[in-house]
Amino acid sequence: MAYTEAKKRLRGSICPVITPFTEECTIDEKTLKELINWQIESGSHGISVTGTSGEPSSLTMAERKRVMDLAKEAIDGRVFFAPGTGSTNHDETMELTKYAEEMGADAAMVIVPYYNKPNQEALYQHFKTVADSVKTPIIIYNIPGRSAVNMEVSTMKRLAQDCPNIIGVKEANKDFEHVNRVLLNCGRDFLLFSGIELLCYPMLAIGGAGFISATANVEPKKVAEIYNAWEAGDVAKAQNLHFELMPLNDVLFKDTNPAPVKVALGMMGKATPKLRMPLGLPSAEIQEEVRETLMNLNILSKEEATK
């Protein structure tokens, strides 16, 4: 799609769907499709896979491509598709981003490389090389808490100016001053998505395009309704949903994402809570907090909670 069209369409609540595993820790293909269908039926505006919530660093390249294929098939054009194609390895990022283009993804979400800690010029060169290799719209994924590097606004501005297919950013950045300056410097039409749950609603107020929230894995309808309410001009409803979801947002990040999310989905009967090592399940105390929160929000009934 043309980049102007992409900027109009790629908005709302994009769910970063988990990668469900069987008890043997292989990809549960049937459950992945079921989760995506549930997301779309619940009102999510877009789907992403193999982002942080999808445990991409625990998947092989072949598995990442398989998950992308399964997601594309399940979505079947009903909502837009923006898979995560980034890696700590430059060549892998190139290969996965080109694969996203070949399969017809609506955009590719490319993470700031983790562990390597590149400087700002290296970040620029990495992203520019990837962007120049495809025509697919690219959404930068800036998550300094996981990558140990923050893409500075000046670097993002250079990329937005030099690469017409870099159309936005998922900012998993708690620095709200930083995200304000992203729109100021990259342009008000630059797509700004929140990757911080407690900033999903506030980001809309400054002109954000939406959010890519792990919480949508558990409560997709209400997360999507925040965006819908804001677009409809119902500020009070959006605010109320924001505060209603805060306890869920808090408990789902009591341990490393996506561990609490998978625990919640296990309690809900949506997927097994299996994670691939080196990740592991949260403590019994955190699991009980997850259960209580789901019950308090009527996501889980008392009968379901005792199963």
Coordinates of C-alpha atoms in Angstrom, one line a residue:
M1 CA 0.0 0.0 0.0
A2 CA 1.1 3.6 -0.5
Y3 CA 2.7 5.1 2.6
T4 CA 0.0 7.8 2.9
E5 CA -2.7 5.0 2.8
A6 CA -0.7 3.0 5.3
K7 CA -0.6 6.0 7.7
K8 CA -4.4 6.3 7.5
R9 CA -5.1 2.6 8.0
L10 CA -2.5 1.4 10.5
R11 CA -4.2 2.7 13.6
G12 CA -5.9 1.5 16.7
S13 CA -5.2 -1.5 19.0
I14 CA -2.7 -3.9 17.5
C15 CA -2.4 -7.0 19.6
P16 CA 1.1 -8.4 19.9
V17 CA -0.1 -12.0 20.0
I18 CA 1.9 -14.5 22.1
T19 CA 3.4 -17.6 20.5
P20 CA 1.5 -20.5 22.1
F21 CA 3.4 -23.7 22.8
T22 CA 2.2 -27.3 23.3
E23 CA 3.2 -29.2 26.4
E24 CA 6.2 -30.4 24.4
C25 CA 7.1 -26.7 23.8
T26 CA 6.5 -26.9 20.0
I27 CA 4.5 -24.2 18.3
D28 CA 0.8 -24.8 18.9
E29 CA -0.4 -23.9 15.4
K30 CA -4.1 -24.5 16.1
T31 CA -4.2 -22.4 19.2
L32 CA -2.3 -19.6 17.5
K33 CA -5.0 -19.4 14.8
E34 CA -7.7 -19.5 17.5
L35 CA -6.1 -16.7 19.4
I36 CA -5.9 -14.5 16.3
N37 CA -9.5 -15.2 15.4
W38 CA -10.6 -14.3 19.0
Q39 CA -8.6 -11.1 18.8
I40 CA -10.3 -10.0 15.5
E41 CA -13.7 -11.0 16.8
S42 CA -13.1 -9.0 20.0
G43 CA -12.3 -5.8 18.0
S44 CA -8.6 -5.6 17.8
H45 CA -7.7 -3.4 14.8
G46 CA -4.5 -5.2 13.9
I47 CA -2.3 -8.2 14.7
S48 CA 1.4 -8.5 15.3
V49 CA 3.4 -11.7 16.0
T50 CA 7.0 -12.4 16.9
G51 CA 7.4 -9.2 18.8
T52 CA 8.4 -9.2 22.5
S53 CA 5.2 -11.0 23.6
G54 CA 5.9 -13.7 21.0
E55 CA 9.3 -14.8 22.4
P56 CA 11.1 -14.3 19.1
S57 CA 14.6 -14.8 20.6
S58 CA 13.5 -18.3 21.6
L59 CA 12.3 -19.1 18.1
T60 CA 14.5 -20.3 15.1
M61 CA 14.3 -18.4 11.9
A62 CA 12.2 -21.1 10.4
E63 CA 9.8 -21.0 13.3
R64 CA 9.5 -17.2 13.1
K65 CA 8.6 -17.5 9.4
R66 CA 6.1 -20.2 10.2
V67 CA 4.4 -18.1 12.9
M68 CA 4.2 -15.2 10.4
D69 CA 2.7 -17.6 7.8
L70 CA 0.1 -18.9 10.2
A71 CA -0.9 -15.4 11.3
K72 CA -1.2 -14.2 7.8
E73 CA -3.5 -17.1 6.9
A74 CA -5.6 -16.7 10.1
I75 CA -6.0 -12.9 9.5
D76 CA -7.1 -13.4 5.9
G77 CA -7.1 -9.7 5.2
R78 CA -9.7 -8.9 8.0
V79 CA -7.4 -6.5 9.8
F80 CA -3.9 -5.2 9.1
F81 CA -0.8 -7.3 9.9
A82 CA 2.5 -6.0 11.2
P83 CA 4.8 -8.8 12.3
G84 CA 8.0 -8.3 14.2
T85 CA 11.0 -8.8 12.0
G86 CA 13.8 -7.4 14.1
S87 CA 16.7 -9.3 15.7
T88 CA 20.0 -8.6 17.4
N89 CA 21.5 -9.9 14.1
H90 CA 21.5 -7.6 11.1
D91 CA 21.3 -10.2 8.4
E92 CA 18.4 -12.0 10.2
T93 CA 16.5 -8.7 10.4
M94 CA 17.1 -8.2 6.7
E95 CA 15.9 -11.7 5.8
L96 CA 12.8 -11.5 8.0
T97 CA 11.8 -8.1 6.8
K98 CA 12.1 -9.2 3.2
Y99 CA 10.0 -12.2 4.1
A100 CA 7.3 -9.9 5.5
E101 CA 7.3 -8.0 2.2
E102 CA 7.1 -11.2 0.1
M103 CA 4.2 -12.5 2.1
G104 CA 2.3 -9.2 1.7
A105 CA 2.4 -8.0 5.3
D106 CA 1.0 -4.5 5.8
A107 CA 4.0 -3.3 7.7
A108 CA 7.1 -4.8 9.5
M109 CA 7.9 -3.9 13.1
V110 CA 11.7 -3.7 13.5
I111 CA 13.1 -3.6 17.0
V112 CA 16.1 -1.6 18.1
P113 CA 18.8 -4.4 18.4
Y114 CA 19.1 -5.8 21.9
Y115 CA 22.3 -6.8 23.7
N116 CA 24.6 -5.3 21.0
K117 CA 24.1 -1.7 22.3
P118 CA 24.9 0.1 19.0
N119 CA 25.6 3.8 19.1
Q120 CA 23.2 6.2 17.4
E121 CA 25.0 6.3 14.0
A122 CA 25.1 2.5 14.0
L123 CA 21.4 2.5 14.7
Y124 CA 20.8 4.8 11.8
Q125 CA 22.8 2.7 9.4
H126 CA 21.1 -0.5 10.6
F127 CA 17.6 0.8 10.1
K128 CA 18.4 2.6 6.9
T129 CA 19.9 -0.5 5.3
V130 CA 16.9 -2.5 6.3
A131 CA 14.4 0.1 5.1
D132 CA 16.2 0.6 1.8
S133 CA 16.0 -3.2 1.1
V134 CA 12.2 -3.2 1.0
K135 CA 9.2 -1.1 0.1
T136 CA 7.1 -2.4 3.0
P137 CA 6.2 0.2 5.6
I138 CA 8.4 -0.1 8.7
I139 CA 7.5 0.7 12.3
I140 CA 10.5 1.2 14.5
Y141 CA 10.2 -0.6 17.8
N142 CA 12.0 1.4 20.5
I143 CA 12.2 -0.5 23.8
P144 CA 15.1 0.7 25.8
G145 CA 14.2 -1.4 28.8
R146 CA 14.9 -4.6 26.8
S147 CA 17.5 -3.4 24.3
A148 CA 19.6 -1.3 26.7
V149 CA 19.7 1.4 24.0
N150 CA 17.2 4.3 23.4
M151 CA 16.8 5.5 19.8
E152 CA 17.2 9.2 20.3
V153 CA 14.7 11.6 18.7
S154 CA 17.4 13.1 16.4
T155 CA 18.2 9.6 15.0
M156 CA 14.5 8.8 14.5
K157 CA 14.1 12.2 12.7
R158 CA 16.9 11.4 10.3
L159 CA 15.4 8.0 9.5
A160 CA 11.9 9.5 9.0
Q161 CA 13.4 12.1 6.6
D162 CA 15.7 9.7 4.7
C163 CA 13.5 6.6 4.5
P164 CA 9.9 7.3 3.2
N165 CA 8.8 3.7 4.2
I166 CA 9.7 4.3 7.9
I167 CA 6.3 5.6 8.9
G168 CA 6.1 5.2 12.6
V169 CA 7.4 3.9 15.9
K170 CA 6.2 1.7 18.8
E171 CA 7.5 3.6 21.8
A172 CA 7.9 1.2 24.8
N173 CA 9.4 4.2 26.5
K174 CA 8.3 5.5 29.9
D175 CA 9.8 9.0 29.1
F176 CA 6.7 10.9 28.0
E177 CA 8.7 14.0 27.2
H178 CA 10.7 11.8 24.7
V179 CA 7.5 10.6 22.9
N180 CA 6.2 14.1 22.7
R181 CA 9.3 15.2 20.9
V182 CA 9.0 12.3 18.5
L183 CA 5.9 13.8 17.0
L184 CA 7.3 17.3 17.1
N185 CA 10.4 16.3 15.2
C186 CA 9.3 13.5 13.0
G187 CA 6.0 15.1 12.0
R188 CA 2.5 14.9 13.3
D189 CA 1.6 12.3 10.7
F190 CA 4.4 10.0 12.0
L191 CA 2.6 7.0 13.5
L192 CA 3.2 6.9 17.3
F193 CA 2.1 3.7 19.0
S194 CA 2.4 3.2 22.7
G195 CA 4.1 0.1 23.9
I196 CA 3.7 1.1 27.6
E197 CA 0.3 0.0 28.9
L198 CA -0.2 3.0 31.2
L199 CA 0.6 5.4 28.4
C200 CA -1.9 3.9 25.8
Y201 CA -4.6 6.4 26.6
P202 CA -2.3 9.4 27.3
M203 CA -0.5 8.8 24.0
L204 CA -3.8 9.3 22.1
A205 CA -4.1 12.8 23.7
I206 CA -1.0 14.0 22.0
G207 CA -1.9 12.6 18.6
G208 CA -0.8 8.9 18.9
A209 CA -2.0 6.4 16.3
G210 CA -2.8 3.8 18.9
F211 CA -1.1 1.1 20.9
I212 CA 0.6 -2.3 20.8
S213 CA -0.3 -3.6 24.2
A214 CA 0.5 -7.0 25.7
T215 CA -2.7 -6.6 27.8
A216 CA -4.7 -7.0 24.6
N217 CA -3.8 -10.7 24.7
V218 CA -5.9 -11.0 27.8
E219 CA -8.6 -8.3 27.4
P220 CA -8.7 -7.4 23.7
K221 CA -12.2 -5.9 23.7
K222 CA -11.7 -3.3 26.4
V223 CA -8.2 -2.4 25.1
A224 CA -9.6 -1.8 21.6
E225 CA -12.5 0.1 23.1
I226 CA -10.1 2.7 24.6
Y227 CA -9.2 3.7 21.0
N228 CA -12.7 3.5 19.7
A229 CA -14.0 5.7 22.5
W230 CA -11.3 8.3 21.9
E231 CA -12.0 8.3 18.2
A232 CA -15.7 8.7 18.9
G233 CA -15.0 11.7 21.1
D234 CA -16.1 9.9 24.3
V235 CA -13.3 11.0 26.5
A236 CA -14.9 9.9 29.7
K237 CA -15.3 6.4 28.5
A238 CA -11.7 6.2 27.3
Q239 CA -10.5 7.5 30.7
N240 CA -12.7 5.1 32.6
L241 CA -11.4 2.1 30.6
H242 CA -7.9 3.3 31.1
F243 CA -8.3 3.3 34.9
E244 CA -10.3 0.1 34.9
L245 CA -7.5 -1.8 33.1
M246 CA -4.7 -0.4 35.3
P247 CA -4.8 -3.4 37.8
L248 CA -4.5 -5.8 34.9
N249 CA -1.7 -3.8 33.3
D250 CA 0.1 -3.8 36.6
V251 CA -0.2 -7.6 37.3
L252 CA 0.8 -8.6 33.8
F253 CA 4.2 -7.0 34.3
K254 CA 4.9 -8.3 37.8
D255 CA 7.3 -10.6 35.9
T256 CA 9.0 -10.6 32.5
N257 CA 6.5 -10.4 29.6
P258 CA 5.0 -12.7 28.4
A259 CA 5.1 -15.0 31.4
P260 CA 2.2 -13.5 33.4
V261 CA 0.2 -13.1 30.1
K262 CA 0.6 -16.8 29.4
V263 CA -0.4 -17.7 32.9
A264 CA -3.6 -15.6 32.5
L265 CA -4.4 -17.2 29.1
G266 CA -3.8 -20.6 30.8
M267 CA -6.3 -19.8 33.5
M268 CA -8.8 -18.6 30.8
G269 CA -8.4 -21.8 28.9
K270 CA -7.1 -20.0 25.8
A271 CA -3.5 -21.5 25.7
T272 CA -1.0 -23.4 27.8
P273 CA 1.2 -21.2 30.0
K274 CA 4.3 -22.9 28.5
L275 CA 7.3 -20.7 27.9
R276 CA 10.6 -21.6 26.3
M277 CA 13.8 -21.5 28.5
P278 CA 15.4 -19.3 29.6
L279 CA 12.1 -17.8 30.5
G280 CA 10.1 -19.5 33.3
L281 CA 6.8 -19.2 35.1
P282 CA 6.2 -16.5 37.7
S283 CA 6.2 -17.3 41.3
A284 CA 3.1 -18.9 42.9
E285 CA 2.4 -15.5 44.6
I286 CA 2.3 -13.7 41.3
Q287 CA 0.2 -16.4 39.7
E288 CA -2.3 -16.0 42.5
E289 CA -2.3 -12.2 41.9
V290 CA -3.0 -12.8 38.3
R291 CA -5.9 -15.1 39.2
E292 CA -7.4 -12.6 41.7
T293 CA -7.1 -9.7 39.2
L294 CA -8.9 -11.7 36.4
M295 CA -11.7 -12.5 38.9
N296 CA -12.0 -8.9 40.0
L297 CA -12.4 -7.8 36.4
N298 CA -14.8 -10.6 35.7
I299 CA -12.5 -12.0 33.0
L300 CA -12.5 -15.2 35.1
S301 CA -15.5 -16.6 37.0
K302 CA -15.1 -18.1 40.4
E303 CA -15.9 -21.5 38.9
E304 CA -13.2 -21.1 36.2
A305 CA -10.7 -19.9 38.8
T306 CA -11.0 -23.1 40.9
K307 CA -10.3 -25.4 37.9

